[in-house]
Amino acid sequence: MTSNRLEKARRQALQLDRLDPLGEFREKFWISQTPTGNDQLYFCGNSLGLQPKGVQELIQEELENWRERAVEGHFKGQHPWMFYPDNLREPMAELVGAKPTEVVLMNSLTVNLHLMMVSFYRPRGQRQRIVLEHQPFPSDRYAVESQIRLHGLDPAECLVELGSGGDPQTVDESVLEEYLARHGEQVALVLWPGVQYATGQVFDLGRITAAAHLAGALCGLDLAHAVGNVPLSLHDSGADFAAWCSYKYLNSGPGAVAGCFVHERHHQQTAPVRLQGWWGNAPESRFLMGPDFVAATGADAWQISCPSVLSMAPVRVSLSLFQQAGMTALRKKSIAMTGFLEQLVQDELGTSVEIITPAEPERRGCQLSLRMRAGRAAGRQLFEQLEAAGTIPDWREPDIIRIAPVPLYNHFEECWRFVNQVKAILGD
Ligand SMILES: *Cc1c(COP(=O)(O)O)cnc(C)c1O
């Protein structure tokens, strides 16, 4: 009986793969390998995306440009370094739903959060608090804590985390709205994730931003798990700033250059507080080497140093893949594939495994967070057995196994194999 159901699901998976208009994109990636030379079941694109095959060539191009032209590579060669970031701005802006001048690629994520908070966390009078959800990614929490101290304030009073605490749980947007209705006049900044990293919950970013603004606070977003995963319309959401990394769903490799968004309403401000460097100076006068800083247009003004071209090359490849596939088509496949995996987990593993990610497609991306009903030790054991069997999920303390079927390179049949594998391990 059960095996009939499982067999039927397998045929369904194969059929869905045959009909998948994005199926061929898998060929554009290197699939990581088991020690015996087979493709891993890779469900960890939420942590580090697979390498697009085109990356090596583009990095090689810049190595050659450097070798052959040295300093002249700044202005010569196929992709002069001076203008390299300009090729990335439009596709990145399109991906996050922003105007090109609102987006800049620079640094890494936590650094960008700091730079943004220097400008947009300006505690005044009673308004000193930064509000986060209750399970912020540790790096974000550390950054916020230190920004509060930078102003001579006490994180115990000024750092607020909203949610029910303890267990990984989703947080309804209304929790923030209610808090702001009561304490809004004490809040300087709301810093919220697009997708919560542990539960996979997607937030309504327009609603989060509107609540912050209604309370007279500013709103910043961490899009580490949202970019390349769910459609975004950053400009329309109204957020004041946002930051994200590009090594997760954007597949741009470890430490790849990160993205940053500053809403255009902050572009015209005269002399906002900002950490300055020569790269934030307008390009027309950057090399006049004058003593006075003339801010570049838009988000570019927040650049400090000259960009790392070698770490931008993979982002070029990745963004062109996103442009070819299209976020609408990717999202459509993502909803179908995550739904397929969810149904299989419920049907085949439901007695042992609980899914803590929201069930509504609009409240999640491609990640499902699983938890063993038998507790942490059972979950940890399953995770290790999966790894030994050539599957790459990831583990988040205290007891979460995250599985992210990524629409650019995962197949439905891999979701089926995963469930079949877990079933075999658990002896269900
Ligand atoms: C991945 C991730 C980070 C990582 O920060 P880096 O500065 O890139 O090391 C930070 N915040 C969140 C929410 C993340 O998911």
Short mmCIF file of C-alpha atoms and ligand atoms in Angstrom, two decimals:
data_model
loop_
_atom_site.label_atom_id
_atom_site.label_comp_id
_atom_site.label_asym_id
_atom_site.label_seq_id
_atom_site.Cartn_x
_atom_site.Cartn_y
_atom_site.Cartn_z
CA MET A 1 0.00 0.00 0.00
CA THR A 2 2.59 2.50 1.16
CA SER A 3 5.08 1.42 -1.45
CA ASN A 4 2.41 1.90 -4.13
CA ARG A 5 1.91 5.44 -2.97
CA LEU A 6 5.64 6.06 -2.96
CA GLU A 7 6.04 4.54 -6.40
CA LYS A 8 3.24 6.73 -7.70
CA ALA A 9 4.95 9.79 -6.23
CA ARG A 10 8.15 8.82 -8.00
CA ARG A 11 6.42 8.63 -11.37
CA GLN A 12 4.81 11.97 -10.63
CA ALA A 13 8.22 13.48 -9.83
CA LEU A 14 9.72 12.19 -13.06
CA GLN A 15 6.77 13.56 -15.00
CA LEU A 16 7.10 16.97 -13.34
CA ASP A 17 10.80 17.02 -14.23
CA ARG A 18 10.03 16.17 -17.85
CA LEU A 19 7.56 19.04 -18.05
CA ASP A 20 9.82 21.48 -16.17
CA PRO A 21 10.61 24.44 -18.46
CA LEU A 22 13.63 25.24 -16.24
CA GLY A 23 14.96 21.68 -16.15
CA GLU A 24 17.92 22.43 -18.41
CA PHE A 25 19.36 25.00 -15.97
CA ARG A 26 20.78 22.19 -13.84
CA GLU A 27 23.29 21.59 -16.64
CA LYS A 28 24.68 25.06 -16.07
CA PHE A 29 25.90 24.15 -12.55
CA TRP A 30 28.57 21.91 -11.11
CA ILE A 31 26.73 19.43 -8.89
CA SER A 32 28.81 18.61 -5.82
CA GLN A 33 30.04 15.02 -5.62
CA THR A 34 30.04 12.16 -3.15
CA PRO A 35 33.40 10.49 -2.39
CA THR A 36 32.43 7.75 -4.85
CA GLY A 37 31.83 10.24 -7.66
CA ASN A 38 28.05 10.51 -7.69
CA ASP A 39 25.98 13.68 -7.61
CA GLN A 40 25.11 14.66 -4.09
CA LEU A 41 21.50 15.38 -3.22
CA TYR A 42 22.27 19.02 -2.62
CA PHE A 43 19.61 20.89 -0.63
CA CYS A 44 21.86 23.52 0.88
CA GLY A 45 21.57 26.34 -1.66
CA ASN A 46 20.21 28.47 1.18
CA SER A 47 23.66 28.34 2.77
CA LEU A 48 26.02 28.15 -0.20
CA GLY A 49 24.71 27.87 -3.74
CA LEU A 50 26.36 25.54 -6.26
CA GLN A 51 28.97 26.88 -8.67
CA PRO A 52 27.67 27.98 -12.08
CA LYS A 53 29.86 26.48 -14.82
CA GLY A 54 30.49 29.88 -16.39
CA VAL A 55 32.28 31.25 -13.34
CA GLN A 56 35.72 29.89 -14.03
CA GLU A 57 35.88 31.46 -17.48
CA LEU A 58 34.93 34.93 -16.25
CA ILE A 59 37.43 34.84 -13.39
CA GLN A 60 40.03 33.56 -15.84
CA GLU A 61 39.28 36.50 -18.13
CA GLU A 62 40.09 38.97 -15.39
CA LEU A 63 43.25 37.09 -14.41
CA GLU A 64 44.36 37.39 -18.02
CA ASN A 65 43.40 41.02 -18.19
CA TRP A 66 45.50 41.68 -15.10
CA ARG A 67 48.41 39.58 -16.40
CA GLU A 68 48.47 41.23 -19.81
CA ARG A 69 47.38 44.79 -19.12
CA ALA A 70 48.16 45.33 -15.44
CA VAL A 71 47.08 48.81 -14.41
CA GLU A 72 45.56 49.47 -17.81
CA GLY A 73 42.98 46.79 -17.06
CA HIS A 74 41.10 49.49 -15.22
CA PHE A 75 40.12 51.04 -18.54
CA LYS A 76 40.98 48.40 -21.16
CA GLY A 77 40.08 44.84 -21.96
CA GLN A 78 36.67 43.33 -22.55
CA HIS A 79 35.29 44.39 -19.16
CA PRO A 80 37.34 47.31 -17.81
CA TRP A 81 37.46 47.08 -14.03
CA MET A 82 36.48 50.70 -13.56
CA PHE A 83 33.04 49.97 -14.99
CA TYR A 84 32.71 46.37 -13.88
CA PRO A 85 30.08 47.03 -11.20
CA ASP A 86 27.97 48.97 -13.71
CA ASN A 87 27.16 45.74 -15.52
CA LEU A 88 25.77 44.24 -12.36
CA ARG A 89 23.66 47.10 -11.14
CA GLU A 90 20.68 46.73 -13.47
CA PRO A 91 20.20 42.98 -13.23
CA MET A 92 20.63 43.12 -9.44
CA ALA A 93 18.17 46.02 -9.19
CA GLU A 94 15.71 44.06 -11.30
CA LEU A 95 16.06 41.00 -9.08
CA VAL A 96 15.28 42.95 -5.91
CA GLY A 97 12.70 45.28 -7.46
CA ALA A 98 14.64 48.49 -7.03
CA LYS A 99 15.72 51.41 -9.18
CA PRO A 100 19.29 51.00 -10.44
CA THR A 101 20.50 54.04 -8.47
CA GLU A 102 19.15 52.47 -5.27
CA VAL A 103 21.42 49.42 -5.53
CA VAL A 104 25.13 48.97 -5.01
CA LEU A 105 27.35 45.89 -4.78
CA MET A 106 29.99 46.18 -2.10
CA ASN A 107 31.62 44.51 0.91
CA SER A 108 29.85 41.64 2.62
CA LEU A 109 26.49 41.50 4.33
CA THR A 110 27.26 42.26 7.96
CA VAL A 111 29.61 45.07 6.94
CA ASN A 112 26.81 46.59 4.87
CA LEU A 113 24.38 46.30 7.77
CA HIS A 114 26.85 48.27 9.86
CA LEU A 115 27.29 50.95 7.19
CA MET A 116 23.53 51.26 6.86
CA MET A 117 22.99 51.51 10.60
CA VAL A 118 25.64 54.21 10.88
CA SER A 119 23.43 56.28 8.58
CA PHE A 120 19.95 55.13 9.56
CA TYR A 121 20.15 54.34 13.25
CA ARG A 122 20.23 57.83 14.72
CA PRO A 123 18.85 57.56 18.23
CA ARG A 124 17.34 60.82 19.48
CA GLY A 125 15.62 61.64 22.75
CA GLN A 126 13.24 58.83 23.63
CA ARG A 127 13.65 57.18 20.27
CA GLN A 128 16.55 54.80 20.91
CA ARG A 129 15.37 51.26 20.28
CA ILE A 130 16.10 48.81 17.47
CA VAL A 131 13.42 46.16 17.02
CA LEU A 132 14.24 42.69 15.65
CA GLU A 133 12.28 39.46 15.45
CA HIS A 134 13.02 37.00 18.22
CA GLN A 135 15.46 34.69 16.45
CA PRO A 136 17.68 37.06 14.51
CA PHE A 137 20.67 35.61 12.71
CA PRO A 138 23.48 35.94 15.28
CA SER A 139 25.60 38.24 13.13
CA ASP A 140 22.73 40.72 12.80
CA ARG A 141 22.20 40.68 16.54
CA TYR A 142 25.89 41.27 17.23
CA ALA A 143 25.91 44.13 14.74
CA VAL A 144 22.86 45.74 16.32
CA GLU A 145 24.23 45.34 19.82
CA SER A 146 27.48 47.04 18.89
CA GLN A 147 25.70 49.87 17.04
CA ILE A 148 23.72 50.59 20.18
CA ARG A 149 26.94 50.69 22.21
CA LEU A 150 28.51 52.96 19.60
CA HIS A 151 25.96 55.57 20.67
CA GLY A 152 26.79 55.04 24.34
CA LEU A 153 23.49 53.25 24.91
CA ASP A 154 22.69 49.95 26.61
CA PRO A 155 21.61 46.98 24.46
CA ALA A 156 19.68 45.58 27.43
CA GLU A 157 17.36 48.58 27.08
CA CYS A 158 17.55 49.39 23.40
CA LEU A 159 17.61 45.99 21.66
CA VAL A 160 14.10 44.56 21.45
CA GLU A 161 13.33 41.08 20.10
CA LEU A 162 9.73 40.28 19.27
CA GLY A 163 8.17 36.85 19.26
CA SER A 164 7.33 34.19 21.73
CA GLY A 165 10.95 33.33 22.59
CA GLY A 166 12.44 29.89 23.04
CA ASP A 167 11.14 27.53 20.42
CA PRO A 168 11.59 28.27 16.75
CA GLN A 169 8.25 29.71 15.80
CA THR A 170 6.84 31.89 13.14
CA VAL A 171 6.10 35.50 14.06
CA ASP A 172 3.01 37.17 12.73
CA GLU A 173 3.50 40.71 11.36
CA SER A 174 0.80 41.82 13.80
CA VAL A 175 3.22 41.18 16.69
CA LEU A 176 5.36 44.04 15.36
CA GLU A 177 2.32 46.23 14.68
CA GLU A 178 1.04 45.75 18.21
CA TYR A 179 4.42 46.47 19.75
CA LEU A 180 4.79 49.65 17.69
CA ALA A 181 1.28 50.78 18.58
CA ARG A 182 2.30 50.68 22.25
CA HIS A 183 5.98 51.68 22.15
CA GLY A 184 6.43 53.22 18.71
CA GLU A 185 7.69 56.56 19.97
CA GLN A 186 10.68 54.79 21.53
CA VAL A 187 11.72 52.98 18.36
CA ALA A 188 14.38 54.39 16.05
CA LEU A 189 14.77 51.43 13.70
CA VAL A 190 13.06 48.18 12.77
CA LEU A 191 15.50 45.65 11.30
CA TRP A 192 13.63 42.67 9.86
CA PRO A 193 14.44 39.66 7.68
CA GLY A 194 12.79 39.04 4.31
CA VAL A 195 12.87 35.31 5.01
CA GLN A 196 13.56 34.05 8.52
CA TYR A 197 16.63 31.82 8.29
CA ALA A 198 15.56 29.13 10.77
CA THR A 199 11.86 28.72 10.05
CA GLY A 200 11.87 29.79 6.40
CA GLN A 201 8.98 32.19 7.06
CA VAL A 202 8.50 34.92 4.44
CA PHE A 203 7.41 38.31 5.74
CA ASP A 204 5.16 40.88 4.14
CA LEU A 205 7.82 43.54 3.71
CA GLY A 206 5.42 46.31 2.70
CA ARG A 207 3.48 45.68 5.90
CA ILE A 208 6.61 45.61 8.10
CA THR A 209 7.85 48.86 6.57
CA ALA A 210 4.46 50.58 6.81
CA ALA A 211 4.24 49.70 10.50
CA ALA A 212 7.72 51.09 11.18
CA HIS A 213 7.00 54.32 9.28
CA LEU A 214 3.63 54.80 10.94
CA ALA A 215 5.45 54.71 14.28
CA GLY A 216 7.93 57.31 13.03
CA ALA A 217 10.78 54.79 12.85
CA LEU A 218 12.97 53.77 9.93
CA CYS A 219 12.98 50.27 8.48
CA GLY A 220 15.90 48.15 7.28
CA LEU A 221 15.72 44.66 5.79
CA ASP A 222 18.09 41.71 5.80
CA LEU A 223 17.45 39.81 2.59
CA ALA A 224 20.11 37.09 2.95
CA HIS A 225 17.54 34.31 2.56
CA ALA A 226 15.11 36.22 0.37
CA VAL A 227 17.15 37.36 -2.62
CA GLY A 228 16.99 34.86 -5.48
CA ASN A 229 14.41 32.90 -3.48
CA VAL A 230 11.24 34.99 -3.54
CA PRO A 231 10.18 37.90 -5.75
CA LEU A 232 11.01 41.24 -4.15
CA SER A 233 9.83 44.78 -4.77
CA LEU A 234 12.15 46.69 -2.54
CA HIS A 235 11.40 50.15 -3.87
CA ASP A 236 7.64 49.73 -3.52
CA SER A 237 7.95 48.10 -0.12
CA GLY A 238 9.27 51.50 0.97
CA ALA A 239 12.07 50.15 3.17
CA ASP A 240 14.76 52.70 3.95
CA PHE A 241 17.62 50.29 3.36
CA ALA A 242 18.33 46.62 2.77
CA ALA A 243 21.36 44.37 2.60
CA TRP A 244 21.97 40.84 1.35
CA CYS A 245 24.75 38.41 0.52
CA SER A 246 25.21 36.72 -2.83
CA TYR A 247 26.63 33.32 -1.90
CA LYS A 248 23.34 31.70 -0.87
CA TYR A 249 20.59 31.55 -3.51
CA LEU A 250 22.67 33.81 -5.77
CA ASN A 251 25.34 31.12 -6.17
CA SER A 252 28.24 33.54 -6.34
CA GLY A 253 30.69 31.65 -4.16
CA PRO A 254 32.09 31.98 -0.65
CA GLY A 255 32.59 35.58 0.39
CA ALA A 256 31.25 36.97 -2.89
CA VAL A 257 30.50 40.67 -2.97
CA ALA A 258 27.22 41.58 -1.25
CA GLY A 259 24.34 43.87 -2.21
CA CYS A 260 22.92 46.95 -0.58
CA PHE A 261 19.84 49.10 -1.19
CA VAL A 262 19.18 52.67 -0.13
CA HIS A 263 15.74 54.01 -0.95
CA GLU A 264 15.84 57.04 -3.23
CA ARG A 265 14.14 59.21 -0.61
CA HIS A 266 17.52 59.22 1.15
CA HIS A 267 19.55 60.11 -1.92
CA GLN A 268 18.93 63.83 -1.82
CA GLN A 269 19.62 64.36 1.85
CA THR A 270 22.35 66.87 2.40
CA ALA A 271 25.23 65.35 4.28
CA PRO A 272 23.66 62.28 5.92
CA VAL A 273 25.97 60.74 8.50
CA ARG A 274 27.96 58.23 6.53
CA LEU A 275 31.32 56.49 6.73
CA GLN A 276 33.17 57.88 3.74
CA GLY A 277 35.85 56.62 1.39
CA TRP A 278 37.08 57.70 -2.01
CA TRP A 279 34.86 55.20 -3.84
CA GLY A 280 31.77 56.94 -2.52
CA ASN A 281 32.92 60.13 -4.17
CA ALA A 282 31.25 60.97 -7.50
CA PRO A 283 33.18 59.23 -10.31
CA GLU A 284 33.65 62.55 -12.18
CA SER A 285 35.72 64.01 -9.36
CA ARG A 286 37.02 60.86 -7.65
CA PHE A 287 40.40 61.08 -9.34
CA LEU A 288 40.85 64.82 -9.00
CA MET A 289 42.10 63.89 -5.55
CA GLY A 290 40.60 66.96 -3.93
CA PRO A 291 40.14 67.29 -0.17
CA ASP A 292 36.34 67.62 -0.27
CA PHE A 293 34.00 64.63 -0.51
CA VAL A 294 31.40 64.99 -3.27
CA ALA A 295 28.87 62.20 -2.80
CA ALA A 296 28.18 59.92 -5.77
CA THR A 297 24.56 59.58 -6.89
CA GLY A 298 22.35 57.21 -4.93
CA ALA A 299 23.48 54.13 -3.09
CA ASP A 300 26.95 54.43 -4.64
CA ALA A 301 27.76 57.15 -2.12
CA TRP A 302 28.02 54.46 0.57
CA GLN A 303 30.94 52.72 -1.16
CA ILE A 304 34.17 53.08 0.71
CA SER A 305 36.87 51.19 -1.19
CA CYS A 306 37.54 50.09 -4.73
CA PRO A 307 35.49 46.98 -5.52
CA SER A 308 36.83 43.43 -5.73
CA VAL A 309 36.51 42.56 -9.39
CA LEU A 310 37.42 38.90 -8.87
CA SER A 311 34.56 38.49 -6.43
CA MET A 312 32.17 40.26 -8.79
CA ALA A 313 32.81 37.96 -11.74
CA PRO A 314 30.69 35.10 -10.30
CA VAL A 315 27.85 37.53 -9.59
CA ARG A 316 27.79 38.44 -13.29
CA VAL A 317 27.33 34.80 -14.23
CA SER A 318 24.69 34.26 -11.59
CA LEU A 319 22.65 37.32 -12.47
CA SER A 320 22.64 36.38 -16.11
CA LEU A 321 21.23 32.94 -15.16
CA PHE A 322 18.49 34.63 -13.13
CA GLN A 323 17.71 36.88 -16.09
CA GLN A 324 17.50 33.91 -18.46
CA ALA A 325 15.30 31.87 -16.15
CA GLY A 326 13.17 34.77 -14.90
CA MET A 327 12.06 35.17 -11.31
CA THR A 328 8.41 34.55 -12.20
CA ALA A 329 9.16 31.14 -13.68
CA LEU A 330 11.57 30.31 -10.86
CA ARG A 331 9.01 31.18 -8.24
CA LYS A 332 6.37 29.12 -10.00
CA LYS A 333 8.62 26.05 -10.02
CA SER A 334 9.72 26.75 -6.47
CA ILE A 335 6.14 26.77 -5.17
CA ALA A 336 5.40 23.53 -7.01
CA MET A 337 8.59 21.76 -5.92
CA THR A 338 8.44 22.83 -2.27
CA GLY A 339 4.75 21.85 -2.21
CA PHE A 340 5.64 18.46 -3.69
CA LEU A 341 8.30 17.89 -1.04
CA GLU A 342 5.96 19.04 1.72
CA GLN A 343 3.23 16.65 0.63
CA LEU A 344 5.66 13.72 0.48
CA VAL A 345 7.10 14.52 3.91
CA GLN A 346 3.60 14.65 5.36
CA ASP A 347 2.47 11.45 3.64
CA GLU A 348 5.56 9.35 4.22
CA LEU A 349 7.29 10.79 7.28
CA GLY A 350 4.51 12.62 9.10
CA THR A 351 4.59 10.42 12.18
CA SER A 352 8.29 11.15 12.79
CA VAL A 353 8.90 14.53 11.20
CA GLU A 354 7.27 17.89 11.75
CA ILE A 355 7.50 20.84 9.33
CA ILE A 356 7.82 24.16 11.12
CA THR A 357 7.82 26.33 7.98
CA PRO A 358 4.45 27.99 7.23
CA ALA A 359 2.21 25.93 4.96
CA GLU A 360 0.89 28.84 2.85
CA PRO A 361 3.03 29.25 -0.29
CA GLU A 362 3.02 33.06 0.06
CA ARG A 363 4.50 32.76 3.55
CA ARG A 364 7.51 30.69 2.57
CA GLY A 365 10.21 30.40 -0.10
CA CYS A 366 11.85 27.14 -1.14
CA GLN A 367 13.09 26.14 2.30
CA LEU A 368 11.35 23.64 4.56
CA SER A 369 12.57 23.40 8.14
CA LEU A 370 12.11 19.94 9.59
CA ARG A 371 12.22 18.73 13.11
CA MET A 372 12.13 15.20 14.51
CA ARG A 373 9.19 14.73 16.83
CA ALA A 374 11.42 12.46 18.95
CA GLY A 375 13.67 15.40 19.81
CA ARG A 376 17.07 16.88 19.14
CA ALA A 377 19.19 13.74 19.44
CA ALA A 378 17.04 11.92 16.87
CA GLY A 379 17.23 14.93 14.55
CA ARG A 380 20.98 15.19 14.84
CA GLN A 381 21.34 11.48 14.17
CA LEU A 382 19.16 11.69 11.09
CA PHE A 383 21.16 14.66 9.83
CA GLU A 384 24.42 12.75 10.19
CA GLN A 385 23.01 9.66 8.52
CA LEU A 386 21.79 11.76 5.61
CA GLU A 387 25.24 13.26 5.19
CA ALA A 388 26.79 9.81 5.26
CA ALA A 389 24.36 8.78 2.52
CA GLY A 390 25.47 11.63 0.22
CA THR A 391 22.71 14.13 0.97
CA ILE A 392 23.49 17.69 1.95
CA PRO A 393 20.82 19.31 4.10
CA ASP A 394 21.91 21.70 6.83
CA TRP A 395 21.59 21.75 10.55
CA ARG A 396 20.56 24.72 12.67
CA GLU A 397 20.64 24.56 16.42
CA PRO A 398 18.80 23.59 18.44
CA ASP A 399 17.09 20.90 16.36
CA ILE A 400 16.31 22.03 12.82
CA ILE A 401 17.16 20.30 9.56
CA ARG A 402 16.77 22.74 6.70
CA ILE A 403 16.04 21.43 3.22
CA ALA A 404 16.00 23.86 0.32
CA PRO A 405 15.03 22.51 -3.10
CA VAL A 406 16.36 25.27 -5.34
CA PRO A 407 14.43 25.77 -8.60
CA LEU A 408 17.54 26.68 -10.63
CA TYR A 409 19.19 23.32 -10.19
CA ASN A 410 17.19 20.84 -8.12
CA HIS A 411 14.80 18.32 -9.63
CA PHE A 412 11.51 17.00 -8.29
CA GLU A 413 12.93 13.52 -8.39
CA GLU A 414 15.63 14.58 -5.92
CA CYS A 415 12.91 15.57 -3.46
CA TRP A 416 11.46 12.12 -3.89
CA ARG A 417 14.85 10.47 -3.35
CA PHE A 418 15.35 12.51 -0.21
CA VAL A 419 12.08 11.37 1.33
CA ASN A 420 12.73 7.79 0.29
CA GLN A 421 16.16 8.00 1.91
CA VAL A 422 14.82 9.40 5.18
CA LYS A 423 12.17 6.71 5.21
CA ALA A 424 14.82 4.02 4.81
CA ILE A 425 16.98 5.55 7.55
CA LEU A 426 14.09 5.80 9.99
CA GLY A 427 12.76 2.38 9.03
CA ASP A 428 9.27 3.92 8.67
C1 LIG B 1 24.01 34.36 5.91
C2 LIG B 1 23.60 35.48 6.76
C3 LIG B 1 24.52 36.41 7.23
C4 LIG B 1 25.99 36.25 6.93
O1 LIG B 1 26.68 37.43 7.04
P1 LIG B 1 28.08 37.68 6.30
O2 LIG B 1 28.38 39.05 6.67
O3 LIG B 1 27.85 37.46 4.84
O4 LIG B 1 29.05 36.69 6.83
C5 LIG B 1 24.06 37.47 7.99
N1 LIG B 1 22.74 37.61 8.28
C6 LIG B 1 21.82 36.72 7.84
C7 LIG B 1 20.37 36.89 8.17
C8 LIG B 1 22.22 35.63 7.09
O5 LIG B 1 21.33 34.73 6.67
#
